Coordinates of N, CA and C in Angstrom, one line a residue:
M1249 N -45.0 5.6 -5.9 CA -44.2 5.7 -7.0 C -43.5 4.6 -7.8
Q1250 N -43.6 4.2 -9.1 CA -43.0 3.4 -9.8 C -41.6 3.3 -9.9
R1251 N -40.7 2.5 -9.6 CA -39.3 2.3 -9.6 C -39.0 2.0 -11.2
E1252 N -38.2 2.9 -11.5 CA -37.2 3.1 -12.9 C -36.6 1.6 -12.8
I1253 N -37.0 0.8 -14.1 CA -36.2 -0.3 -14.3 C -34.9 -0.2 -15.1
P1254 N -33.6 -0.4 -14.7 CA -32.1 0.0 -15.4 C -32.2 -1.3 -16.7
S1255 N -32.1 -0.3 -17.9 CA -32.3 -1.5 -19.4 C -31.0 -0.7 -20.3
P1256 N -30.7 -1.4 -21.2 CA -29.7 -0.8 -21.8 C -30.4 0.4 -22.7
M1257 N -31.4 0.6 -23.1 CA -32.0 1.9 -23.4 C -32.3 3.0 -22.5
N1258 N -32.2 2.9 -20.9 CA -31.8 3.6 -19.9 C -30.8 3.8 -19.4
P1259 N -29.9 4.0 -19.5 CA -28.4 4.4 -18.9 C -28.6 5.0 -17.6
S1260 N -29.2 6.0 -17.5 CA -29.6 6.8 -16.4 C -30.0 6.1 -15.2
A1261 N -30.9 5.1 -15.5 CA -31.6 4.5 -14.5 C -30.4 3.5 -13.8
I1262 N -29.5 2.9 -14.4 CA -28.5 2.0 -13.8 C -27.6 2.8 -12.9
R1263 N -27.2 4.1 -13.3 CA -26.4 5.0 -12.5 C -27.1 5.6 -11.2
V1264 N -28.4 5.8 -11.4 CA -29.1 6.2 -10.2 C -29.0 5.0 -9.2
G1265 N -29.4 3.8 -9.5 CA -29.3 2.6 -9.1 C -28.2 2.0 -8.2
S1266 N -27.1 2.7 -8.8 CA -26.2 2.0 -8.3 C -25.8 2.2 -6.9
P1267 N -25.4 1.1 -5.7 CA -25.4 1.6 -4.4 C -24.2 2.7 -4.1
A1268 N -24.4 3.3 -2.8 CA -23.2 4.3 -2.7 C -22.2 3.7 -2.3
W1269 N -22.1 2.4 -1.8 CA -21.1 1.8 -1.5 C -20.0 0.9 -2.4
L1270 N -20.7 1.0 -3.7 CA -19.8 -0.1 -4.8 C -18.5 0.5 -5.0
R1271 N -18.3 2.0 -5.0 CA -17.1 2.4 -5.4 C -16.1 2.1 -4.5
P1272 N -16.1 2.7 -2.9 CA -15.0 2.4 -1.9 C -14.7 1.0 -1.9
A1273 N -15.8 0.2 -2.0 CA -15.5 -1.6 -2.0 C -14.6 -1.8 -3.2
G1274 N -15.0 -1.6 -4.3 CA -14.0 -1.8 -5.4 C -12.9 -1.4 -5.0
I1275 N -12.4 -0.4 -4.5 CA -11.4 0.4 -4.5 C -10.4 -0.3 -3.4
L1276 N -11.3 -1.1 -2.3 CA -10.7 -1.9 -1.5 C -10.4 -3.1 -1.9
V1277 N -10.9 -3.7 -2.8 CA -10.7 -5.0 -3.4 C -9.2 -5.1 -4.2
A1278 N -9.4 -3.9 -4.9 CA -8.4 -3.5 -6.0 C -7.1 -3.1 -5.5
A1279 N -7.1 -2.5 -4.0 CA -5.9 -2.2 -3.6 C -5.4 -3.4 -2.8
S1280 N -6.2 -4.3 -2.4 CA -5.6 -5.8 -1.9 C -5.3 -6.3 -2.7
I1281 N -5.9 -6.7 -4.0 CA -5.3 -7.5 -5.1 C -3.7 -6.7 -5.5
L1282 N -3.5 -5.4 -5.4 CA -2.4 -4.9 -5.8 C -1.1 -5.1 -4.8
L1283 N -1.6 -5.1 -3.6 CA -0.5 -5.3 -2.5 C -0.4 -6.8 -2.6
A1284 N -1.3 -7.7 -2.8 CA -0.8 -9.3 -2.6 C -0.4 -9.8 -3.7
L1285 N -0.2 -8.9 -5.1 CA 0.4 -9.4 -6.2 C 1.9 -8.7 -5.9
C1286 N 1.8 -7.6 -5.5 CA 3.4 -6.8 -4.7 C 4.2 -7.8 -4.1
A1287 N 3.1 -8.4 -3.0 CA 3.9 -9.5 -2.1 C 4.3 -10.6 -2.7
R1288 N 3.6 -11.2 -3.6 CA 4.2 -12.2 -4.6 C 5.5 -12.4 -5.1
L1289 N 5.9 -10.9 -5.4 CA 7.1 -10.7 -6.5 C 8.2 -10.2 -5.1
S1290 N 8.4 -11.6 -4.5 CA 9.5 -11.5 -3.5 C 10.8 -12.4 -3.6
F1291 N 12.0 -12.3 -3.1 CA 12.9 -12.9 -3.1 C 13.6 -12.9 -1.7
P1292 N 13.7 -14.3 -1.0 CA 14.7 -14.5 0.1 C 15.8 -14.2 0.1
L1293 N 16.6 -13.5 1.4 CA 17.6 -13.1 1.4 C 18.3 -14.2 2.5
T1294 N 19.8 -14.5 2.4 CA 20.1 -15.6 3.3 C 20.8 -14.5 4.5
F1295 N 20.9 -13.5 4.3 CA 21.5 -12.8 5.4 C 20.4 -12.0 6.5
S1296 N 19.2 -12.3 6.2 CA 17.8 -11.6 6.7 C 16.7 -12.4 6.6
P1297 N 15.7 -12.6 7.7 CA 14.4 -13.1 7.7 C 13.6 -12.3 7.1
V1298 N 13.6 -11.1 6.7 CA 12.9 -10.5 5.8 C 13.3 -10.6 4.4
P1299 N 12.2 -11.0 3.6 CA 12.3 -11.1 2.3 C 12.5 -9.7 1.4
L1300 N 12.8 -9.5 0.3 CA 13.0 -8.5 -0.7 C 11.6 -8.7 -1.5
S1301 N 11.1 -7.5 -1.4 CA 9.7 -7.8 -1.9 C 9.3 -6.5 -2.4
L1302 N 8.3 -6.2 -3.2 CA 7.5 -5.3 -3.7 C 6.5 -4.5 -3.5
Q1303 N 6.2 -5.4 -1.9 CA 5.2 -4.7 -0.8 C 4.8 -3.1 -0.5
P1304 N 6.2 -2.9 -0.4 CA 6.2 -1.2 0.1 C 6.1 -0.2 -1.0
F1305 N 6.7 -0.8 -2.0 CA 6.2 -0.2 -3.4 C 4.7 -0.2 -3.5
G1306 N 3.6 -1.0 -3.2 CA 2.2 -1.1 -3.4 C 1.5 -0.2 -2.6
V1307 N 2.3 0.0 -1.3 CA 1.9 0.7 -0.2 C 2.1 2.2 -0.6
L1308 N 3.2 2.7 -1.0 CA 3.7 3.8 -1.4 C 3.0 4.6 -2.4
L1309 N 2.7 3.6 -3.1 CA 2.1 3.8 -4.6 C 0.3 4.2 -3.8
L1310 N -0.4 3.5 -3.0 CA -1.7 3.9 -2.6 C -1.4 5.0 -1.9
G1311 N -0.7 5.1 -0.8 CA -0.6 6.6 -0.7 C -0.9 7.9 -1.1
L1312 N -0.1 7.7 -2.3 CA 0.0 8.9 -3.6 C -1.5 8.9 -4.0
L1313 N -2.0 7.6 -4.4 CA -3.5 7.8 -4.9 C -4.5 7.8 -4.6
L1314 N -4.2 7.5 -3.2 CA -5.6 7.4 -2.4 C -5.7 8.8 -1.5
S1315 N -7.0 9.1 -1.1 CA -6.9 9.9 -0.1 C -6.3 9.3 1.3
P1316 N -6.4 10.1 2.2 CA -5.6 9.3 3.6 C -6.4 8.2 4.2
R1317 N -7.8 8.7 4.0 CA -8.9 7.9 4.9 C -8.9 6.5 4.2
A1318 N -9.0 6.7 2.7 CA -9.2 5.4 1.9 C -7.8 4.8 1.9
S1319 N -6.4 5.6 2.0 CA -5.5 4.6 1.8 C -5.6 3.8 3.0
V1320 N -5.4 4.3 4.2 CA -5.3 3.8 5.7 C -6.4 2.6 5.6
A1321 N -7.8 2.9 5.1 CA -9.0 2.2 5.0 C -8.3 0.8 4.1
A1322 N -7.7 0.9 3.0 CA -7.2 -0.1 1.9 C -6.0 -0.7 2.4
V1323 N -5.0 -0.5 3.2 CA -4.0 -1.2 3.7 C -4.5 -2.0 5.1
G1324 N -5.1 -1.2 5.6 CA -5.8 -2.0 7.1 C -6.1 -3.1 6.7
A1325 N -7.3 -3.0 5.7 CA -8.2 -4.3 5.3 C -7.2 -5.3 4.3
Y1326 N -6.3 -5.2 4.1 CA -5.2 -6.0 3.5 C -4.7 -6.5 4.9
L1327 N -4.3 -6.0 5.7 CA -4.0 -6.5 6.9 C -4.7 -7.5 7.5
V1328 N -6.0 -7.4 7.8 CA -7.3 -8.2 7.9 C -7.1 -9.2 7.2
E1329 N -7.3 -9.4 5.9 CA -7.2 -10.5 5.1 C -6.1 -11.5 5.3
G1330 N -5.0 -11.0 5.6 CA -3.7 -11.7 5.8 C -3.6 -12.3 7.2
A1331 N -4.3 -11.3 8.2 CA -4.4 -12.1 9.6 C -5.4 -13.2 9.7
C1332 N -6.4 -13.2 8.7 CA -7.5 -14.1 8.4 C -6.7 -15.5 7.6
G1333 N -5.8 -15.4 7.7 CA -5.1 -16.6 6.6 C -5.2 -16.5 5.4
L1334 N -5.4 -15.5 4.4 CA -5.6 -15.5 3.2 C -4.0 -15.2 2.5
P1335 N -3.9 -16.0 1.8 CA -2.2 -15.6 1.1 C -1.7 -14.6 0.4
V1336 N -1.9 -13.5 1.2 CA -1.6 -12.4 0.6 C -0.4 -11.6 1.2
F1337 N 0.3 -12.3 2.0 CA 1.5 -11.9 3.0 C 3.1 -12.5 1.6
A1338 N 3.8 -11.7 2.0 CA 5.2 -11.9 1.1 C 5.5 -13.4 1.9
P1339 N 5.7 -14.4 1.1 CA 6.4 -15.4 1.7 C 7.5 -15.4 2.5
T1340 N 8.0 -15.9 3.7 CA 9.0 -15.8 4.4 C 9.7 -17.2 4.4
V1341 N 11.2 -17.2 5.2 CA 11.9 -18.3 5.3 C 11.1 -19.3 6.5
A1342 N 10.3 -18.4 7.7 CA 9.5 -19.2 8.4 C 8.3 -20.1 8.2
G1343 N 8.1 -19.9 6.8 CA 6.8 -20.2 6.2 C 5.4 -20.0 7.2
T1344 N 5.5 -19.1 7.8 CA 4.2 -18.6 8.8 C 2.6 -18.0 7.9
A1345 N 1.7 -18.3 8.4 CA 0.8 -17.5 7.6 C -0.3 -17.0 8.7
G1346 N -1.1 -16.2 8.6 CA -2.2 -15.6 9.4 C -1.8 -14.9 10.3
L1347 N -2.1 -14.7 11.6 CA -1.9 -13.9 12.4 C -0.5 -14.2 12.8
A1348 N 0.2 -15.5 12.8 CA 1.4 -15.8 13.1 C 2.3 -15.0 12.5
H1349 N 2.0 -14.7 11.1 CA 2.7 -14.0 10.1 C 3.1 -12.4 10.5
L1350 N 1.7 -12.0 10.7 CA 1.5 -10.8 11.2 C 2.5 -10.5 12.7
L1351 N 2.5 -11.4 13.3 CA 3.1 -11.3 14.7 C 4.7 -11.6 14.5
G1352 N 5.2 -12.2 13.2 CA 6.5 -12.4 12.9 C 7.6 -11.6 12.8
P1353 N 8.9 -11.9 12.4 CA 9.8 -11.1 12.3 C 9.6 -9.9 11.3
T1354 N 8.7 -9.8 10.7 CA 8.2 -8.7 9.7 C 6.9 -7.8 10.0
G1355 N 6.3 -8.4 11.1 CA 5.3 -7.7 11.6 C 5.5 -6.2 11.7
G1356 N 6.8 -5.8 12.1 CA 7.2 -4.4 12.0 C 6.9 -3.6 10.9
Y1357 N 7.3 -4.1 9.7 CA 6.8 -3.4 8.5 C 5.4 -3.6 8.2
L1358 N 4.8 -4.9 8.6 CA 3.0 -4.4 8.2 C 2.1 -3.5 8.9
F1359 N 2.6 -3.7 10.1 CA 2.0 -2.7 11.2 C 1.9 -1.2 10.9
A1360 N 3.1 -1.1 10.2 CA 3.3 0.2 9.8 C 2.8 1.0 8.4
Y1361 N 2.4 -0.3 7.6 CA 1.8 0.1 6.3 C 0.6 1.2 6.3
P1362 N -0.2 0.9 7.1 CA -1.3 1.9 7.2 C -1.0 3.1 7.7
V1363 N 0.0 3.3 8.6 CA 0.4 4.6 9.2 C 1.0 5.3 8.1
A1364 N 2.1 4.5 7.3 CA 2.9 5.3 6.4 C 1.8 5.5 4.9
A1365 N 0.9 4.9 4.7 CA 0.0 5.2 3.6 C -0.8 6.6 3.7
G1366 N -1.3 6.3 4.9 CA -1.9 7.7 5.4 C -1.1 9.2 5.6
L1367 N 0.0 8.6 6.2 CA 1.1 9.9 6.0 C 1.5 10.1 4.7
I1368 N 1.7 9.7 3.9 CA 2.0 9.8 2.4 C 1.0 10.6 1.6
S1369 N -0.4 10.2 1.8 CA -1.2 10.7 1.3 C -1.6 12.1 1.5
F1370 N -1.5 12.3 2.8 CA -1.6 13.3 3.7 C -0.7 14.4 3.1
L1371 N 0.7 14.3 3.1 CA 1.5 15.4 3.2 C 1.7 15.2 1.5
W1372 N 1.4 14.6 0.5 CA 1.2 15.0 -0.7 C 0.3 15.8 -1.4
R1373 N -1.3 15.5 -0.7 CA -2.2 16.4 -1.0 C -1.9 17.8 -0.1
R1374 N -1.5 18.0 0.9 CA -1.3 19.2 1.6 C -0.1 20.3 1.0
A1375 N 0.7 19.3 0.1 CA 1.7 20.2 -0.9 C 1.7 20.6 -2.1
G1376 N 0.4 20.0 -2.7 CA 0.2 20.6 -4.2 C 0.4 19.3 -5.0
R1377 N 0.6 18.3 -4.6 CA 0.7 17.0 -5.6 C 1.9 17.2 -6.8
G1378 N 3.0 17.9 -6.4 CA 4.2 18.0 -7.4 C 5.3 16.6 -7.4
F1379 N 6.1 16.2 -8.2 CA 6.8 14.9 -8.2 C 7.9 15.4 -7.3
S1380 N 8.3 16.4 -6.8 CA 9.1 16.5 -5.6 C 8.6 16.2 -4.3
M1381 N 7.3 16.6 -4.0 CA 7.0 16.4 -2.9 C 6.6 14.7 -3.1
A1382 N 6.1 14.5 -4.1 CA 5.8 12.9 -4.0 C 7.0 12.0 -3.6
L1383 N 8.2 12.3 -4.3 CA 9.1 11.8 -3.8 C 9.4 12.2 -2.2
A1384 N 9.3 13.1 -1.6 CA 9.3 13.2 -0.2 C 8.7 12.7 0.5
A1385 N 7.7 13.0 0.2 CA 6.3 11.9 1.2 C 6.5 10.5 0.8
A1386 N 6.9 10.0 -0.1 CA 7.3 8.7 -0.3 C 8.2 8.0 0.6
A1387 N 9.4 9.0 0.5 CA 10.5 8.6 1.2 C 10.3 8.8 2.6
L1388 N 9.8 9.3 3.0 CA 9.6 9.7 4.6 C 8.6 8.3 5.1
G1389 N 7.7 8.2 4.1 CA 6.7 6.7 4.6 C 7.7 6.0 4.4
D1390 N 8.5 5.5 3.3 CA 9.1 4.5 3.4 C 10.1 4.3 4.3
L1391 N 10.7 5.8 5.2 CA 11.5 5.3 6.4 C 11.0 5.0 7.4
L1392 N 9.8 5.2 7.5 CA 9.0 5.1 8.7 C 8.6 3.5 8.5
I1393 N 8.6 2.8 7.4 CA 8.4 1.5 7.5 C 9.5 0.8 8.0
L1394 N 10.9 1.4 7.3 CA 11.9 0.5 7.6 C 12.3 0.5 8.9
A1395 N 12.3 1.6 9.7 CA 12.3 2.0 10.9 C 11.5 1.1 11.7
S1396 N 10.4 0.9 11.3 CA 9.5 0.3 12.3 C 10.0 -1.5 12.3
G1397 N 10.2 -1.9 11.0 CA 10.4 -3.1 11.0 C 12.0 -3.5 11.3
A1398 N 12.6 -2.6 11.4 CA 13.8 -2.8 12.2 C 13.6 -2.7 13.8
L1399 N 12.9 -2.1 14.5 CA 12.9 -1.9 15.9 C 12.2 -3.4 16.5
W1400 N 10.8 -3.7 15.4 CA 10.4 -4.8 15.7 C 11.2 -6.2 15.6
L1401 N 12.2 -6.2 14.2 CA 12.7 -7.4 14.4 C 13.8 -7.3 15.6
A1402 N 14.1 -6.5 16.0 CA 15.4 -6.2 17.0 C 14.6 -7.0 18.4
A1403 N 13.5 -6.2 18.6 CA 12.6 -6.8 20.0 C 12.0 -7.8 19.9
S1404 N 11.8 -8.5 18.7 CA 11.0 -9.8 18.4 C 12.2 -10.7 18.7
T1405 N 13.3 -10.9 17.9 CA 14.5 -11.4 17.7 C 15.4 -11.6 19.0
H1406 N 15.6 -10.4 19.6 CA 16.5 -10.0 20.7 C 17.7 -9.9 20.0
I1407 N 17.9 -9.6 18.9 CA 19.6 -9.5 18.2 C 19.7 -8.0 18.5
A1408 N 21.2 -7.6 18.6 CA 21.7 -6.7 18.8 C 21.0 -5.5 17.4
A1409 N 20.8 -4.2 18.2 CA 20.2 -3.1 17.1 C 21.0 -2.7 15.9
T1410 N 22.3 -2.8 16.0 CA 23.2 -2.7 14.9 C 22.9 -3.6 13.9
S1411 N 22.7 -5.1 14.3 CA 22.4 -6.1 13.6 C 21.3 -6.4 12.5
A1412 N 20.1 -5.9 13.7 CA 18.8 -5.9 13.2 C 18.7 -4.5 12.0
A1413 N 19.5 -3.3 12.3 CA 19.7 -2.2 11.3 C 20.1 -3.0 10.0
S1414 N 21.4 -3.5 10.3 CA 21.8 -3.9 9.0 C 21.3 -5.0 8.3
A1415 N 20.5 -5.6 8.8 CA 19.6 -6.7 8.3 C 18.2 -6.5 8.0
S1416 N 17.8 -5.7 8.0 CA 16.5 -5.2 7.9 C 16.2 -3.7 7.6
F1417 N 17.2 -2.8 7.6 CA 17.1 -1.0 7.1 C 18.0 -1.0 6.1
L1418 N 19.1 -1.0 6.4 CA 20.2 -0.6 5.7 C 20.3 -1.2 4.0
A1419 N 20.2 -2.5 4.3 CA 20.3 -3.4 3.3 C 19.0 -3.0 2.1
F1420 N 18.3 -2.7 2.6 CA 17.1 -2.2 1.9 C 16.8 -1.1 1.3
L1421 N 17.6 -0.1 1.4 CA 17.8 1.3 0.9 C 18.0 1.4 -0.2
P1422 N 18.6 0.5 -1.2 CA 19.1 1.2 -2.7 C 17.7 0.5 -3.2
G1423 N 17.1 -0.7 -2.9 CA 16.2 -0.9 -3.6 C 14.6 0.1 -3.4
D1424 N 14.5 0.3 -2.2 CA 13.5 1.0 -1.8 C 13.7 2.5 -2.5
G1425 N 14.8 2.9 -2.8 CA 14.8 4.1 -3.3 C 14.4 4.0 -5.1
L1426 N 14.6 3.0 -5.3 CA 13.8 2.6 -6.6 C 12.4 2.7 -6.5
K1427 N 11.8 2.1 -5.8 CA 10.4 2.0 -5.3 C 9.7 3.1 -5.5
I1428 N 10.5 4.3 -4.2 CA 10.2 5.4 -4.5 C 10.1 6.3 -5.5
V1429 N 11.3 6.2 -6.3 CA 11.0 7.1 -7.5 C 9.8 6.6 -8.6
A1430 N 9.9 5.3 -8.7 CA 8.8 4.6 -9.1 C 7.2 5.0 -8.9
A1431 N 7.1 4.8 -7.6 CA 5.7 5.2 -7.1 C 5.5 6.9 -7.2
A1432 N 6.4 7.6 -7.1 CA 6.1 9.2 -7.6 C 6.0 9.5 -8.9
G1433 N 6.6 8.7 -9.8 CA 6.7 8.9 -11.3 C 5.0 8.5 -11.8
I1434 N 4.8 7.1 -11.4 CA 3.4 6.8 -11.5 C 2.3 7.9 -10.9
A1435 N 2.3 8.3 -9.7 CA 1.4 8.9 -9.1 C 1.1 10.2 -9.8
T1436 N 2.5 10.8 -10.3 CA 2.2 12.5 -10.7 C 1.8 12.1 -12.2
G1437 N 2.3 11.4 -12.8 CA 1.6 10.8 -14.2 C 0.2 10.8 -14.7
L1438 N -0.4 10.0 -13.6 CA -1.7 10.0 -13.3 C -2.3 11.3 -12.9
Q1439 N -1.7 12.0 -12.0 CA -2.1 13.3 -11.7 C -2.2 14.1 -13.1
R1440 N -1.3 14.7 -13.7 CA -1.2 15.0 -14.9 C -2.5 14.5 -16.0
L1441 N -2.5 13.5 -15.8 CA -3.7 13.0 -17.2 C -4.7 13.3 -16.3
R1442 N -4.8 13.3 -15.3 CA -6.2 13.7 -14.6 C -6.6 15.1 -14.9
L1443 N -5.8 15.8 -14.9 CA -6.0 17.3 -15.0 C -6.3 17.3 -16.9
R1444 N -5.4 17.0 -17.6 CA -5.6 17.2 -18.9 C -6.9 16.9 -19.2
T1445 N -7.3 15.4 -18.9 CA -8.7 15.1 -19.3 C -10.1 15.5 -18.4
G1446 N -9.3 16.3 -17.3 CA -10.8 16.9 -16.7 C -11.3 16.1 -15.7
R1447 N -10.9 15.0 -15.3 CA -11.4 14.0 -14.6 C -10.8 13.6 -13.0

């Protein structure tokens, strides 16, 4: 049977010939770019080795926008990119990169990202995708990230638990509250747009 050749006069042939992996691959690339851009928007703090960045916002948003499997895969791929040495992580005072950065003082946050994204996605889809549930799911995921970061910092630097909690958990709560609200608002707004347009 002769294969149909895609052409501007035959758009259906173009759609049929599109590989099945193209859309998931595009999602992974877009998610990596989003997280890398959020990581670049970071500010060092004098009292903590953990910089203030928009990285958690990107993770929360991906958890709300993607399916559980896709969100875990997207954030996991981002961590692999960073571990391989690509400049996708937020800059730190230590100036580490690659695997050294992943295992550094901020490693607890990074390792928690895929788990938090998958949990947020699962909870929001299970509860009907309303704004209040988006807030609750994003807040729970963010607390998981902060708790993991504080525990990792205490274990890796051998500082007291109270000092680790102050430097890597409590100090970030006000800013993370804004990130939670912003991620929930964007996700529910896009969800309403999809329902109106039927997509």
